[in-house]
PDB file of C-alpha atoms in Angstrom:
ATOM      1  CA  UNK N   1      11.855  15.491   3.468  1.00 78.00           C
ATOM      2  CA  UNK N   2      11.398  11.883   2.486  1.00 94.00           C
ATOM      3  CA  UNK N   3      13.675   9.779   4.995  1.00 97.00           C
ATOM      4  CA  UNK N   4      14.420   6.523   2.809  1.00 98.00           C
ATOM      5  CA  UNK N   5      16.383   5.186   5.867  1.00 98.00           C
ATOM      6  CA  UNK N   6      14.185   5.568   8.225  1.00 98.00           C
ATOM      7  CA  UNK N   7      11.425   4.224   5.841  1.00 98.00           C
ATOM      8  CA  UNK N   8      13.418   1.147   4.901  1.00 98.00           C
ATOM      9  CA  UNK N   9      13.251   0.501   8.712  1.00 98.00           C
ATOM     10  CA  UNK N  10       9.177   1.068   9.072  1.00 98.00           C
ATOM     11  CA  UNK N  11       9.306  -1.985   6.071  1.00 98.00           C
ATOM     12  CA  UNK N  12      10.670  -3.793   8.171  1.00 98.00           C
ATOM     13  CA  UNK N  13       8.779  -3.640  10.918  1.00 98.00           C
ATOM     14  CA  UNK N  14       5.657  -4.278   8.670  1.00 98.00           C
ATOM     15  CA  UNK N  15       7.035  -7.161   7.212  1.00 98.00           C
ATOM     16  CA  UNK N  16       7.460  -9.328  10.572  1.00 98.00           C
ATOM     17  CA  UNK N  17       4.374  -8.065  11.756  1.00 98.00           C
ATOM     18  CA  UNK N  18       2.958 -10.018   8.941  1.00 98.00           C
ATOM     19  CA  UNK N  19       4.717 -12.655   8.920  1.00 98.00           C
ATOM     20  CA  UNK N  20       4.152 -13.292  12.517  1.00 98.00           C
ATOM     21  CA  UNK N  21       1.000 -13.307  12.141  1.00 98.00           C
ATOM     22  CA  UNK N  22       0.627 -15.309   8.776  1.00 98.00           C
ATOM     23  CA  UNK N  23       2.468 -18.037  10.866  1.00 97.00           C
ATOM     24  CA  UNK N  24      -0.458 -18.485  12.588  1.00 97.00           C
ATOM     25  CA  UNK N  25      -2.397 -19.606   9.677  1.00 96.00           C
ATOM     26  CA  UNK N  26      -2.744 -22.911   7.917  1.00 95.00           C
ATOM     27  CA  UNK N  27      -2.378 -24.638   4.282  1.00 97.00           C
ATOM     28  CA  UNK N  28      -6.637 -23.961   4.244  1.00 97.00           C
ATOM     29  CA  UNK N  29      -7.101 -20.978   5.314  1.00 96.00           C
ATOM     30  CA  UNK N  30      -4.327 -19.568   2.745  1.00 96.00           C
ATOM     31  CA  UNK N  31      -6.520 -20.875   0.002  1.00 97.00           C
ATOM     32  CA  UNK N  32      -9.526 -18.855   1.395  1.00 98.00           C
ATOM     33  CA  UNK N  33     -10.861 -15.762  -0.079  1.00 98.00           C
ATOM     34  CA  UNK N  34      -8.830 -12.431   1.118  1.00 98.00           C
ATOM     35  CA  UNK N  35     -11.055  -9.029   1.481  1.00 98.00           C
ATOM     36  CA  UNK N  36      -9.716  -8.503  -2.018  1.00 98.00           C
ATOM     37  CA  UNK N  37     -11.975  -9.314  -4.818  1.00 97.00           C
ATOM     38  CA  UNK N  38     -10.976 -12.476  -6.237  1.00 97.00           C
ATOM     39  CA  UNK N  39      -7.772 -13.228  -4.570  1.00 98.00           C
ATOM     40  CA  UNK N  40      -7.155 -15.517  -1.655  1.00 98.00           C
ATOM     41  CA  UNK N  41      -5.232 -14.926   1.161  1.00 98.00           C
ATOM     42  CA  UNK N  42      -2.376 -16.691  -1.232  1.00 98.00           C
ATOM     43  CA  UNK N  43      -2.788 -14.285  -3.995  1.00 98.00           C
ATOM     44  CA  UNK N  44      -1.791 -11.582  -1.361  1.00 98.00           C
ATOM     45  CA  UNK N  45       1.449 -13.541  -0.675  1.00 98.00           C
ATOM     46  CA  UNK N  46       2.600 -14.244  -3.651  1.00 98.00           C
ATOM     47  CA  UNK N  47       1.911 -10.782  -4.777  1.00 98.00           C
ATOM     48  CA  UNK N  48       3.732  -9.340  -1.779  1.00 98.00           C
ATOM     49  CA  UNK N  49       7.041 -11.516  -2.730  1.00 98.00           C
ATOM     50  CA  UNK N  50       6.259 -10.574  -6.167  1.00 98.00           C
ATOM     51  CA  UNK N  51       6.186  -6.495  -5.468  1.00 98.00           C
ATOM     52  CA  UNK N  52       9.146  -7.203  -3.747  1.00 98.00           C
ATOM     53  CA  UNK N  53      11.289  -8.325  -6.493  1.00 98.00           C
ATOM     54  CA  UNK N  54       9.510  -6.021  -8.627  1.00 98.00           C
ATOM     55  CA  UNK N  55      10.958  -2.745  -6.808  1.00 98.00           C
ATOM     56  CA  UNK N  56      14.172  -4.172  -6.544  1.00 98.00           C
ATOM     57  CA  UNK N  57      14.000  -3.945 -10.223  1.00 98.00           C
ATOM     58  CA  UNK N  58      12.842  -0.538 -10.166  1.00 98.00           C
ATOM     59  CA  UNK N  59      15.923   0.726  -7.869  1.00 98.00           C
ATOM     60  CA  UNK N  60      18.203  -1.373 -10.141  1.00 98.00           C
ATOM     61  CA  UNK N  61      17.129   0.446 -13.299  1.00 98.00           C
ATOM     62  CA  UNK N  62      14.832  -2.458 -14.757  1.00 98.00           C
ATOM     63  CA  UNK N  63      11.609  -2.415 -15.478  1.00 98.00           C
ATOM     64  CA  UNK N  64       9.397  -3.019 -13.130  1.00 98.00           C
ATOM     65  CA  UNK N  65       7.708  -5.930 -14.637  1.00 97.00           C
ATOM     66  CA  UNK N  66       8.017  -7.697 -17.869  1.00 95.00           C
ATOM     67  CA  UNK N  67       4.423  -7.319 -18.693  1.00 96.00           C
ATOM     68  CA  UNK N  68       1.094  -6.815 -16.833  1.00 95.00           C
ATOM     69  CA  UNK N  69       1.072 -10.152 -17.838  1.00 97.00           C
ATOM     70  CA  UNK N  70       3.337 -11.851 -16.854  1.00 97.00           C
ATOM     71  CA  UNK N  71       3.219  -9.794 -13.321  1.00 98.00           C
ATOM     72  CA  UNK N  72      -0.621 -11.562 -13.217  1.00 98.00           C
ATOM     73  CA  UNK N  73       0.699 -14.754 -14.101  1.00 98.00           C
ATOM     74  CA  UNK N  74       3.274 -14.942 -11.263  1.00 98.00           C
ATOM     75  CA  UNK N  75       0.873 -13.863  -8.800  1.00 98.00           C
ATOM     76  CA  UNK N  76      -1.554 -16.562  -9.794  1.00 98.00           C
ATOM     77  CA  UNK N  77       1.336 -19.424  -9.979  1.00 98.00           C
ATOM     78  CA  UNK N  78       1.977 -18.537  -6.523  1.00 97.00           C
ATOM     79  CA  UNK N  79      -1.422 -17.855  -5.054  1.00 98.00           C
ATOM     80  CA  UNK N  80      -2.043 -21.768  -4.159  1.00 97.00           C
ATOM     81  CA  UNK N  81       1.700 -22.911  -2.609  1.00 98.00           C
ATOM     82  CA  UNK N  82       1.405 -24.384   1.050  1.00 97.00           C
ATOM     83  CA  UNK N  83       1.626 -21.647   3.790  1.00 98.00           C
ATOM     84  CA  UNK N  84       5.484 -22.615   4.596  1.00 98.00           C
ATOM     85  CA  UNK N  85       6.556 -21.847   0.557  1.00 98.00           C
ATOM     86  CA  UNK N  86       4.793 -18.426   1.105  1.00 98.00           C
ATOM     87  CA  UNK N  87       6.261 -16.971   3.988  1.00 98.00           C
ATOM     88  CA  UNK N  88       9.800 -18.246   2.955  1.00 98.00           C
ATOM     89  CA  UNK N  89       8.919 -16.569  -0.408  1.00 98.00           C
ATOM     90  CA  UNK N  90       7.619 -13.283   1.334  1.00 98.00           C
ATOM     91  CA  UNK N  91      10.496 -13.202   3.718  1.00 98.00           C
ATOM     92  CA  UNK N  92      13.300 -14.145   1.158  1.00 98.00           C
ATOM     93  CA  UNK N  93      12.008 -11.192  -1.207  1.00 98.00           C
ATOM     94  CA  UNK N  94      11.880  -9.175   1.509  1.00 98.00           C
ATOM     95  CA  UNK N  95      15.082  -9.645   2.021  1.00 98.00           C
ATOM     96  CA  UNK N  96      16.481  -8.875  -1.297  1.00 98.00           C
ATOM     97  CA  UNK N  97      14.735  -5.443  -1.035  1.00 98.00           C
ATOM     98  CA  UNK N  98      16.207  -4.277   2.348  1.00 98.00           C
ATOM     99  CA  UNK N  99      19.588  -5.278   0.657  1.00 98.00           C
ATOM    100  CA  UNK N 100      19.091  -3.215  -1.982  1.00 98.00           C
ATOM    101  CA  UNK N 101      18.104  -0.084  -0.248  1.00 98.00           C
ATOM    102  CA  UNK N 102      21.028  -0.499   1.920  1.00 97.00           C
ATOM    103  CA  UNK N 103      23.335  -0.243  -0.861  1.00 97.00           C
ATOM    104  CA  UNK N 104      24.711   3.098  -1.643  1.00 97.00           C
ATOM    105  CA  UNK N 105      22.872   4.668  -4.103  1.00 97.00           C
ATOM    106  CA  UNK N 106      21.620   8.082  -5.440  1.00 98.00           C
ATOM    107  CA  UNK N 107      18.599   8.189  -3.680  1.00 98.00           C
ATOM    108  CA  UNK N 108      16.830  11.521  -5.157  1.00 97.00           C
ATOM    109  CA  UNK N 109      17.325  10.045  -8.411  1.00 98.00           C
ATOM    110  CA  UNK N 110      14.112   9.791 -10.554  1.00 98.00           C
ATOM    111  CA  UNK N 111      12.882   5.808 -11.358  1.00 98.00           C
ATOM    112  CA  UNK N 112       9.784   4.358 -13.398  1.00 98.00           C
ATOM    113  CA  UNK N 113       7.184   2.151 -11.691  1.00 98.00           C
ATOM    114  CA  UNK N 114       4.528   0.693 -13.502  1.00 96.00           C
ATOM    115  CA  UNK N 115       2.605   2.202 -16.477  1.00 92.00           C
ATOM    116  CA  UNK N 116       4.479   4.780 -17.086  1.00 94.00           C
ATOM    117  CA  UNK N 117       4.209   6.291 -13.389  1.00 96.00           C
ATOM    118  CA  UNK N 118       7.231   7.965 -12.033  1.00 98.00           C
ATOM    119  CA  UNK N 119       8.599   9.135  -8.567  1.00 98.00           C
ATOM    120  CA  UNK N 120      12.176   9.649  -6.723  1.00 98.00           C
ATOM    121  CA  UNK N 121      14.037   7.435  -5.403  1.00 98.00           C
ATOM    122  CA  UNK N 122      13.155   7.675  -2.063  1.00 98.00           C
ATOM    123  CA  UNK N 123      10.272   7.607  -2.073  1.00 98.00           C
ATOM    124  CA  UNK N 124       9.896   3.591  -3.153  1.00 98.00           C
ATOM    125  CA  UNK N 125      10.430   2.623   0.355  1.00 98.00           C
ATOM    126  CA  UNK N 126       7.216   3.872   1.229  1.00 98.00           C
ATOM    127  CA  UNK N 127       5.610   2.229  -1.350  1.00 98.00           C
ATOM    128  CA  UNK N 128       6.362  -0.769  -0.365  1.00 98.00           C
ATOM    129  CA  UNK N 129       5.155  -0.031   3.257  1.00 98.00           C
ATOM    130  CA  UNK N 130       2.056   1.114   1.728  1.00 98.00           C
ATOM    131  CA  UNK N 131       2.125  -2.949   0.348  1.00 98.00           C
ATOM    132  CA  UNK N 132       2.643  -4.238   3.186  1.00 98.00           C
ATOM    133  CA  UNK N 133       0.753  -2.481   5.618  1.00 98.00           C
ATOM    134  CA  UNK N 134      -2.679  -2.488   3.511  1.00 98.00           C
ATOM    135  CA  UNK N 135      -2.369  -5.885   2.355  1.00 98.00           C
ATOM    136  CA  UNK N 136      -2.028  -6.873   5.782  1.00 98.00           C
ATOM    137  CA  UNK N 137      -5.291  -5.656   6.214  1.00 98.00           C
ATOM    138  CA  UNK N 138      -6.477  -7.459   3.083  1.00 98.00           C
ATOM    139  CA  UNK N 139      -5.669 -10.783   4.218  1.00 98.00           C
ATOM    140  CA  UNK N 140      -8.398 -10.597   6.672  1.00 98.00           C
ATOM    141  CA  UNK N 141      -6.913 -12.134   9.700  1.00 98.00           C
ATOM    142  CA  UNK N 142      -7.811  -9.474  12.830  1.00 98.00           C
ATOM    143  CA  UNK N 143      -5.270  -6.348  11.596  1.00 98.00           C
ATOM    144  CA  UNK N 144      -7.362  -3.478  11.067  1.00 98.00           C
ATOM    145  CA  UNK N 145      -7.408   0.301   9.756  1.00 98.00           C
ATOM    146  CA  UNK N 146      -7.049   1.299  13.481  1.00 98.00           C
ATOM    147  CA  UNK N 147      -4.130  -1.067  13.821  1.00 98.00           C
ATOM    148  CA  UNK N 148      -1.693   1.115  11.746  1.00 98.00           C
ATOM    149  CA  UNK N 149       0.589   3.511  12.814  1.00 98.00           C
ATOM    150  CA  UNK N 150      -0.321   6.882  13.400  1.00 98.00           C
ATOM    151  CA  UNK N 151       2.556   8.233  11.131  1.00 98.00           C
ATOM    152  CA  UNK N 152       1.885   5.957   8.470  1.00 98.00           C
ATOM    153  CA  UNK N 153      -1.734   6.664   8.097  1.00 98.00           C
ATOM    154  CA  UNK N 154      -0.856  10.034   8.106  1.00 98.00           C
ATOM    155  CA  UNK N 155       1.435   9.872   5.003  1.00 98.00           C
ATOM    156  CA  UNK N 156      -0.930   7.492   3.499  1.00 98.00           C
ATOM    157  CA  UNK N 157      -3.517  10.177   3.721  1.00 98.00           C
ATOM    158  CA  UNK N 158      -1.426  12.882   2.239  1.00 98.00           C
ATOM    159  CA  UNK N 159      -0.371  10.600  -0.286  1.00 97.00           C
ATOM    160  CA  UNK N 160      -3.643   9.865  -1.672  1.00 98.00           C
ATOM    161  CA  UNK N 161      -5.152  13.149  -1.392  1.00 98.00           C
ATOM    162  CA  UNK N 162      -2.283  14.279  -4.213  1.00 97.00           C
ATOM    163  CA  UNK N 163      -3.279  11.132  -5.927  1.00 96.00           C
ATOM    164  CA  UNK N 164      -6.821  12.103  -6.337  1.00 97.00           C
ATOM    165  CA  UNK N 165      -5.964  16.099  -6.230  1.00 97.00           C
ATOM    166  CA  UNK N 166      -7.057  17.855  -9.372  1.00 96.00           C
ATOM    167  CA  UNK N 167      -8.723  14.475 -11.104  1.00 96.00           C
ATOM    168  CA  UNK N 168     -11.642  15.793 -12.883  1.00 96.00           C
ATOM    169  CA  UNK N 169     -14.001  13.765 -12.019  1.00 96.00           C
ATOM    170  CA  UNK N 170     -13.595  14.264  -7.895  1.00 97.00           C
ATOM    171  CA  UNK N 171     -15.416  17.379  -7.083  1.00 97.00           C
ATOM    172  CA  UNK N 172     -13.274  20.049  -4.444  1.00 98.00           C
ATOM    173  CA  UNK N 173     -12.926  18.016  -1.967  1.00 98.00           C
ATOM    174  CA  UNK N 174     -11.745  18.948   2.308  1.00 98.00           C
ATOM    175  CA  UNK N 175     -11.485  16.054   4.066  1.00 98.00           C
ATOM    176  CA  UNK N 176     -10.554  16.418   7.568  1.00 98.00           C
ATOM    177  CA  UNK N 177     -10.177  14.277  10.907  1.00 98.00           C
ATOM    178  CA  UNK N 178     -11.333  17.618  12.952  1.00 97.00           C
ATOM    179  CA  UNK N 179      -7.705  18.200  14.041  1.00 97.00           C
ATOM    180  CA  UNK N 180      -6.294  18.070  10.808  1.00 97.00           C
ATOM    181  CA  UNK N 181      -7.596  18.949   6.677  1.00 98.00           C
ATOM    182  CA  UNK N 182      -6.087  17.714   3.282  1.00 98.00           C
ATOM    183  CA  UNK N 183      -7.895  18.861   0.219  1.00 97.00           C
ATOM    184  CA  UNK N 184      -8.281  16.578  -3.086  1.00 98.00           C
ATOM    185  CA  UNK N 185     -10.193  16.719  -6.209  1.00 98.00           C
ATOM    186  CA  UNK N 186     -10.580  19.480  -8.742  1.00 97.00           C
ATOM    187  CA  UNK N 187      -9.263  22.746  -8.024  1.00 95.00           C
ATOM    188  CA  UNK N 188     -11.721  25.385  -6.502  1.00 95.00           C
ATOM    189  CA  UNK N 189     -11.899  28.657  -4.361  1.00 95.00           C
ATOM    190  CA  UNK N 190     -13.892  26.595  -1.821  1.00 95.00           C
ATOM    191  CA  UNK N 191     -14.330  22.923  -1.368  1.00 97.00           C
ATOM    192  CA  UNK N 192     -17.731  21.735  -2.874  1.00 97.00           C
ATOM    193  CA  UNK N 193     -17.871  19.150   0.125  1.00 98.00           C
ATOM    194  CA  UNK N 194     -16.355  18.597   3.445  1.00 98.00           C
ATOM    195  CA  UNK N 195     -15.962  14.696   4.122  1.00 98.00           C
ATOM    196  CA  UNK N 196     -15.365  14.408   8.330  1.00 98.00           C
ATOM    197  CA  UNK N 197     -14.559  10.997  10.108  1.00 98.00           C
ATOM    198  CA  UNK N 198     -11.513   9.354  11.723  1.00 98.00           C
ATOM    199  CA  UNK N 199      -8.215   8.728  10.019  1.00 98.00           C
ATOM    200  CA  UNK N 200      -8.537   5.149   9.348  1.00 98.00           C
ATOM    201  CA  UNK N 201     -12.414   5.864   8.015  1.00 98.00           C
ATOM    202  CA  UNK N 202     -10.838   8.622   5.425  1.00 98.00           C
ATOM    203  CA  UNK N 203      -7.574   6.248   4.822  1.00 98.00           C
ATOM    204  CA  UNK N 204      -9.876   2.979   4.411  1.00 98.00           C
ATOM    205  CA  UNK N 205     -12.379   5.233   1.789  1.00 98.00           C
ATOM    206  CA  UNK N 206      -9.665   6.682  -0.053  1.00 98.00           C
ATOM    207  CA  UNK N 207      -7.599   3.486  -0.387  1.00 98.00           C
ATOM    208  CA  UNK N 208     -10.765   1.576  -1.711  1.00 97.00           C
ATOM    209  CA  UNK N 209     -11.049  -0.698   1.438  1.00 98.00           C
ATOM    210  CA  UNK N 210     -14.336   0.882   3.402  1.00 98.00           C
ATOM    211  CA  UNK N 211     -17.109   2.214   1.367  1.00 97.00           C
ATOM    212  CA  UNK N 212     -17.240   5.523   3.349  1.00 98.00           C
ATOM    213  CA  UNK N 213     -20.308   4.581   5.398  1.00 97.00           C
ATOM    214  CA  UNK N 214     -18.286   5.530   8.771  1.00 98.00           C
ATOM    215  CA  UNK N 215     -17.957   9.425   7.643  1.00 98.00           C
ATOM    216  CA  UNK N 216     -19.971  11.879   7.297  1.00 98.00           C
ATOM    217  CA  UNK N 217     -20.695  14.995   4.712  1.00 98.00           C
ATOM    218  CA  UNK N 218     -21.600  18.240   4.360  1.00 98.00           C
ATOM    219  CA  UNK N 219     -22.246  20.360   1.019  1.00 97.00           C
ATOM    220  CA  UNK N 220     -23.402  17.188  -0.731  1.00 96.00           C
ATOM    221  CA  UNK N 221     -23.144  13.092  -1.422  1.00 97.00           C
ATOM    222  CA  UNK N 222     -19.818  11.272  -0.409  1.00 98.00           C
ATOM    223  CA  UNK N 223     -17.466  11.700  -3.947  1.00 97.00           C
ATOM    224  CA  UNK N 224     -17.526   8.710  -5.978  1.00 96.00           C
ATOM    225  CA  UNK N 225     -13.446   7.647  -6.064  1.00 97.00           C
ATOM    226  CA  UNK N 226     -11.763   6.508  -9.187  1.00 94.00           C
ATOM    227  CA  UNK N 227      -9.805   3.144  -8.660  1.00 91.00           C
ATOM    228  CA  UNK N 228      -6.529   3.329  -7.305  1.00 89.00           C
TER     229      UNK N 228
END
């Protein structure tokens, strides 16, 4: 069972651990390049304040965004404020989403994210972890894979293995940690390979942020993933 109060908390507790350390930055270093392809560390920001607002739509019944667009345009209007305008921005937004999933509310309701892309209720809250806690990543500045907590890697995991489960261009797939497996790709009697590493090496490959090198295979090459 999805547990949107207890996620709503875990956002939380993301969001000042990356605003603490964001504090620690300055005006220059915000304007630096992130670990994300063409965005600076400001692009992250603004697009973090930005997401914000934008699922606070989504559990009001709006869209999400007006456009992909206009959602681009925001983020690059915002990438290049000073450091102080950012975290306000972040924190405010913030904010305005806790508010909103405190509110009473039908919570296994179904709502629409972006292109077309549905999912309960409940389940936004972790989405929005998912934001923060990767993106914290992004930005570059000493949190790492290893740094996140256990549970959330865990769900992360699971998440993504659905994602990519039945996509026809990911072979059977059995990824496993050696305690634990999740299976993704097409469907098969038996996996066609068996990817083995650490959590955060299978989380960082799935989610696009390592390129795999840390795990290891067996029944042929690492799957190529489609992007998230």
């Amino acid at each position: 069972m999805i547990d949107h109060a207890r996620d709503l908390v875990s956002v939380h507790d993301a969001t000042e651990r990356l605003l603490t350390a964001a504090a620690k930055l300055d005006n220059t270093v915000v304007t630096e390049p992130s670990r994300l392809p063409g965005w600076t560390r400001g692009h992250i920001l603004a697009h973090l304040a930005r997401n914000a607002d934008a699922l606070v739509n989504v559990l009001d019944g709006r869209p999400m965004y007006v456009s992909a667009g206009a959602r681009d345009a925001d983020i690059e209007r915002d990438a290049a404020r000073p450091l102080d305008v950012q975290l306000a921005d972040v924190r405010d937004s913030a904010a305005r989403f806790q508010d909103t999933g405190a509110a009473p509310a039908d919570w296994s309701r179904t709502v629409e994210l972006r292109n077309g892309v549905t999912d309960s209720a409940s389940r936004v809250p972790f989405r929005r972890w998912v934001e923060l806690e990767l993106h914290h990543v992004d930005l570059g500045i000493g949190y790492e894979l290893e740094e996140l907590p256990e549970e959330f890697v865990e769900r992360e995991i699971d998440f993504l293995a659905v994602r990519f489960g039945g996509h026809p261009d990911v072979p059977s797939t059995r990824l496993t940690d050696g305690t634990h497996a999740w299976s993704t790709g097409r469907e098969a009697d038996a996996p066609a390979v068996t990817v083995t590493g650490s959590r955060p090496d299978l989380l960082g490959w799935l989610a696009g942020r390592r390129d795999g090198s840390g795990l290891t295979t067996d029944g042929g090459p690492l799957p190529a993933l489609p992007p998230l």
